Short mmCIF file of C-alpha atoms in Angstrom, two decimals:
data_model
loop_
_atom_site.label_atom_id
_atom_site.label_comp_id
_atom_site.label_asym_id
_atom_site.label_seq_id
_atom_site.Cartn_x
_atom_site.Cartn_y
_atom_site.Cartn_z
CA ASP A 1 94.05 48.66 103.24
CA THR A 2 95.33 45.70 105.26
CA GLU A 3 93.47 42.88 103.54
CA VAL A 4 94.63 39.34 103.09
CA THR A 5 92.23 37.10 101.20
CA GLN A 6 91.98 33.32 101.38
CA THR A 7 90.11 30.75 99.29
CA PRO A 8 88.21 28.59 99.76
CA LYS A 9 86.44 29.52 103.00
CA HIS A 10 85.59 25.89 103.69
CA LEU A 11 87.10 22.66 102.36
CA VAL A 12 86.15 19.05 102.98
CA MET A 13 88.49 16.41 101.65
CA GLY A 14 89.16 12.72 101.93
CA MET A 15 92.48 11.29 103.00
CA THR A 16 93.41 10.39 99.41
CA ASN A 17 92.51 13.74 97.87
CA LYS A 18 94.83 16.48 96.65
CA LYS A 19 93.70 20.04 97.21
CA SER A 20 95.20 23.51 97.50
CA LEU A 21 94.59 26.52 99.69
CA LYS A 22 95.21 29.96 98.24
CA CYS A 23 96.17 33.27 99.81
CA GLU A 24 96.59 36.70 98.23
CA GLN A 25 97.64 40.15 99.39
CA HIS A 26 98.12 43.40 97.49
CA MET A 27 99.75 45.48 100.20
CA GLY A 28 103.26 45.09 98.82
CA HIS A 29 104.22 42.91 101.77
CA ARG A 30 107.35 40.82 101.25
CA ALA A 31 106.74 38.13 103.86
CA MET A 32 103.88 35.62 103.86
CA TYR A 33 102.98 32.96 106.41
CA TRP A 34 100.92 29.82 106.88
CA TYR A 35 99.52 29.01 110.31
CA LYS A 36 97.40 26.15 111.61
CA GLN A 37 94.88 26.79 114.39
CA LYS A 38 92.97 24.20 116.36
CA ALA A 39 89.87 25.09 118.39
CA LYS A 40 90.56 27.19 121.49
CA LYS A 41 94.30 27.22 120.76
CA PRO A 42 96.51 30.03 119.42
CA PRO A 43 97.81 29.90 115.84
CA GLU A 44 100.83 27.64 115.22
CA LEU A 45 103.38 28.75 112.64
CA MET A 46 103.94 26.33 109.75
CA PHE A 47 105.88 28.15 107.02
CA VAL A 48 107.31 31.59 106.26
CA TYR A 49 108.25 32.97 102.85
CA SER A 50 110.51 36.02 102.74
CA TYR A 51 111.07 37.70 99.37
CA GLU A 52 109.42 34.66 97.78
CA LYS A 53 111.88 32.21 99.29
CA LEU A 54 111.05 29.71 102.01
CA SER A 55 112.77 31.05 105.12
CA ILE A 56 111.11 29.06 107.91
CA ASN A 57 109.69 25.52 107.94
CA GLU A 58 108.54 24.52 111.41
CA SER A 59 109.14 20.79 110.82
CA VAL A 60 105.80 20.41 109.08
CA PRO A 61 104.97 16.95 107.61
CA SER A 62 105.60 16.63 103.88
CA ARG A 63 101.90 16.12 103.18
CA PHE A 64 101.78 19.93 103.43
CA SER A 65 103.67 21.62 100.58
CA PRO A 66 103.89 25.43 100.38
CA GLU A 67 104.45 27.42 97.22
CA CYS A 68 104.98 31.13 96.62
CA PRO A 69 104.49 31.85 92.87
CA ASN A 70 105.05 35.60 93.33
CA SER A 71 105.18 38.25 96.00
CA SER A 72 101.38 38.51 96.21
CA LEU A 73 100.38 34.86 96.18
CA LEU A 74 100.86 31.96 98.55
CA ASN A 75 99.57 28.42 98.13
CA LEU A 76 99.44 25.43 100.43
CA HIS A 77 99.18 22.09 98.62
CA LEU A 78 97.57 19.28 100.58
CA HIS A 79 97.96 15.56 99.91
CA ALA A 80 97.18 12.43 101.90
CA LEU A 81 96.04 14.35 104.96
CA GLN A 82 94.91 12.78 108.19
CA PRO A 83 91.75 13.57 110.17
CA GLU A 84 93.90 15.26 112.83
CA ASP A 85 94.91 17.82 110.20
CA SER A 86 91.39 19.25 110.36
CA ALA A 87 91.78 22.85 111.54
CA LEU A 88 91.52 26.50 110.56
CA TYR A 89 94.39 27.37 108.22
CA LEU A 90 95.43 30.99 108.37
CA CYS A 91 97.53 33.00 105.97
CA ALA A 92 99.27 36.18 107.08
CA SER A 93 101.53 38.77 105.53
CA SER A 94 103.91 41.42 106.85
CA PRO A 95 105.84 44.31 105.28
CA LEU A 96 109.32 42.99 106.18
CA PHE A 97 111.00 46.37 106.38
CA LEU A 98 114.39 45.17 107.56
CA ARG A 99 115.40 48.48 109.09
CA GLN A 100 112.45 48.42 111.45
CA ALA A 101 112.70 46.73 114.82
CA THR A 102 109.47 44.81 114.41
CA ASP A 103 107.21 43.47 111.68
CA THR A 104 103.43 43.44 112.11
CA GLN A 105 101.59 40.44 110.69
CA TYR A 106 98.11 40.80 109.18
CA PHE A 107 95.95 37.72 108.98
CA GLY A 108 93.41 36.53 106.44
CA PRO A 109 89.99 35.12 107.33
CA GLY A 110 91.17 31.51 107.18
CA THR A 111 90.12 28.29 105.48
CA ARG A 112 88.20 25.80 107.61
CA LEU A 113 89.55 22.36 106.56
CA THR A 114 87.83 19.11 107.41
CA VAL A 115 89.56 15.81 106.58
CA LEU A 116 87.29 12.79 106.50
CA GLU B 1 112.59 30.21 126.20
CA ASP B 2 110.15 33.00 125.28
CA GLN B 3 106.79 32.67 127.04
CA VAL B 4 103.50 34.55 127.01
CA THR B 5 100.75 34.04 129.59
CA GLN B 6 97.31 35.62 129.33
CA SER B 7 94.78 36.00 132.12
CA PRO B 8 92.01 35.50 132.80
CA GLU B 9 91.28 32.59 130.47
CA ALA B 10 87.67 33.77 130.18
CA LEU B 11 85.89 36.92 131.28
CA ARG B 12 82.22 37.70 131.40
CA LEU B 13 81.16 41.36 131.66
CA GLN B 14 77.92 43.26 131.65
CA GLU B 15 77.59 45.92 129.00
CA GLY B 16 79.26 49.08 130.29
CA GLU B 17 81.35 47.24 132.90
CA SER B 18 84.98 48.20 132.28
CA SER B 19 87.81 45.74 132.88
CA SER B 20 91.36 44.78 131.88
CA LEU B 21 92.98 41.78 130.27
CA ASN B 22 96.54 40.84 131.20
CA CYS B 23 99.43 39.56 129.09
CA SER B 24 102.62 38.63 130.96
CA TYR B 25 105.73 37.83 129.01
CA THR B 26 109.29 36.62 129.49
CA VAL B 27 111.44 37.14 126.42
CA SER B 28 115.01 37.99 125.64
CA GLY B 29 115.08 41.17 123.62
CA LEU B 30 111.49 42.26 123.01
CA ARG B 31 111.00 43.69 119.52
CA GLY B 32 107.27 44.22 119.80
CA LEU B 33 104.09 43.10 121.55
CA PHE B 34 100.90 42.66 119.54
CA TRP B 35 97.22 42.50 120.42
CA TYR B 36 94.77 40.78 118.11
CA ARG B 37 91.03 40.22 118.30
CA GLN B 38 89.63 36.95 116.95
CA ASP B 39 85.98 36.13 116.34
CA PRO B 40 84.96 32.44 116.22
CA GLY B 41 86.00 30.78 112.96
CA LYS B 42 87.72 33.94 111.68
CA GLY B 43 91.31 35.08 111.38
CA PRO B 44 92.90 37.32 114.02
CA GLU B 45 92.29 41.02 113.46
CA PHE B 46 95.24 43.29 114.25
CA LEU B 47 94.61 45.82 117.02
CA PHE B 48 97.89 47.25 118.34
CA THR B 49 101.67 47.02 118.25
CA LEU B 50 103.58 48.20 121.33
CA TYR B 51 107.34 48.63 121.16
CA SER B 52 108.65 49.89 124.49
CA ALA B 53 107.75 50.14 128.16
CA GLY B 54 105.51 53.08 128.93
CA GLU B 55 103.89 53.09 125.52
CA GLU B 56 100.09 53.34 125.25
CA LYS B 57 97.76 53.04 122.26
CA GLU B 58 94.00 53.55 121.98
CA LYS B 59 91.31 52.55 119.56
CA GLU B 60 87.66 53.24 120.34
CA ARG B 61 86.92 51.49 123.66
CA LEU B 62 90.29 49.72 123.80
CA LYS B 63 93.53 50.94 125.31
CA ALA B 64 96.74 48.90 125.37
CA THR B 65 99.64 49.59 127.72
CA LEU B 66 103.08 48.05 128.08
CA THR B 67 105.54 47.60 130.95
CA LYS B 68 108.78 45.64 131.03
CA LYS B 69 106.99 42.49 132.12
CA GLU B 70 103.38 42.75 131.00
CA SER B 71 100.78 44.42 128.86
CA PHE B 72 97.20 45.31 129.66
CA LEU B 73 94.26 45.67 127.33
CA HIS B 74 91.77 47.97 129.01
CA ILE B 75 88.19 47.82 127.78
CA THR B 76 86.11 50.84 128.71
CA ALA B 77 82.31 50.57 128.74
CA PRO B 78 82.27 47.42 126.59
CA LYS B 79 79.44 46.55 124.23
CA PRO B 80 78.21 43.08 123.19
CA GLU B 81 80.04 43.46 119.86
CA ASP B 82 83.33 43.51 121.80
CA SER B 83 82.79 39.82 122.59
CA ALA B 84 85.70 37.87 121.07
CA THR B 85 88.95 36.15 121.96
CA TYR B 86 91.79 38.60 122.50
CA LEU B 87 95.23 37.27 121.66
CA CYS B 88 98.55 38.69 122.81
CA ALA B 89 101.76 37.85 120.97
CA VAL B 90 105.41 38.89 121.26
CA GLN B 91 108.16 39.16 118.69
CA ALA B 92 111.61 38.69 120.11
CA GLY B 93 114.80 37.17 118.79
CA GLY B 94 113.04 35.30 115.97
CA PHE B 95 112.12 38.33 113.90
CA GLN B 96 109.34 36.65 112.00
CA LYS B 97 108.14 34.34 114.75
CA LEU B 98 105.31 35.36 117.02
CA VAL B 99 104.94 33.71 120.41
CA PHE B 100 101.24 33.71 121.23
CA GLY B 101 99.44 33.53 124.53
CA THR B 102 96.45 31.23 124.78
CA GLY B 103 94.03 34.14 124.65
CA THR B 104 91.25 35.60 126.80
CA ARG B 105 87.69 34.80 125.76
CA LEU B 106 85.57 37.86 126.48
CA LEU B 107 81.79 37.74 126.60
CA VAL B 108 79.87 40.99 127.05
CA SER B 109 76.21 40.58 127.93
CA PRO B 110 73.56 43.24 127.17
#
C-alpha cells in the first residue's frame, strides 16, 4: 500500500484566517514533504521533514508553518495568506533508506486552496 | 545546475496510436529518474524509478527506458484513460530534492 492521505480536499479562506492542512501516511516512511503546485506547472518543494526534524526549508514565507507531530503525520499551518498563495498543496512521503542510492516519493491527492 | 526538459509539451493521439514521450536531463551524479502520471486536480501518481543507463521498466501499456542523457516513456496502443500529464523528475546530488520537468499533457481520443 502506497497511500498518502490529505485533508481537507478543498479549502477556501480569507486573508485573515488561520487554517491547517493535514497529511498522513502509514507506510513507515521516515521523510515527509510539502509541495505547492500552480496550474500547468510542476510541483515546487516547500519543506522536508526527515526523522521528524525539519531538514529542508526552501525559503518559504513565514505565513506557512510546517509541523511534524510524529512520523506518520504532517501539518501545514496557514496564516495571513495572500491570493497568490492559491494553489494545489501536495504532501509526499518517502522511505528514506539511507543505504539506498535513491528515495522514491509518493504523493497524496492534494488540497486545493483558494485564498480570497 | 540540474535541468530536466520534457517534450513534446502536449501530445494528441488517437486510441491505439503508439508514441513516445521524451525527458532529457543534465545532472551531476544521477541517483534516479522518476516518471509520474498526474490527472487534473490530483496528486502525481508514481509510475517508475530508473537507476542506470540501459534500464527498462514496464507497466501495462507503458514502458520507460533510460540512457545517459534522456529517458523515454513509450505508450503502446493507448486508451482514453491514459490521458493525463506525465511528469519526469530526477534525483541527483540533493538526495531528497526532485528536479521536475514541466510535463507532457497527453490526450488520447476514442
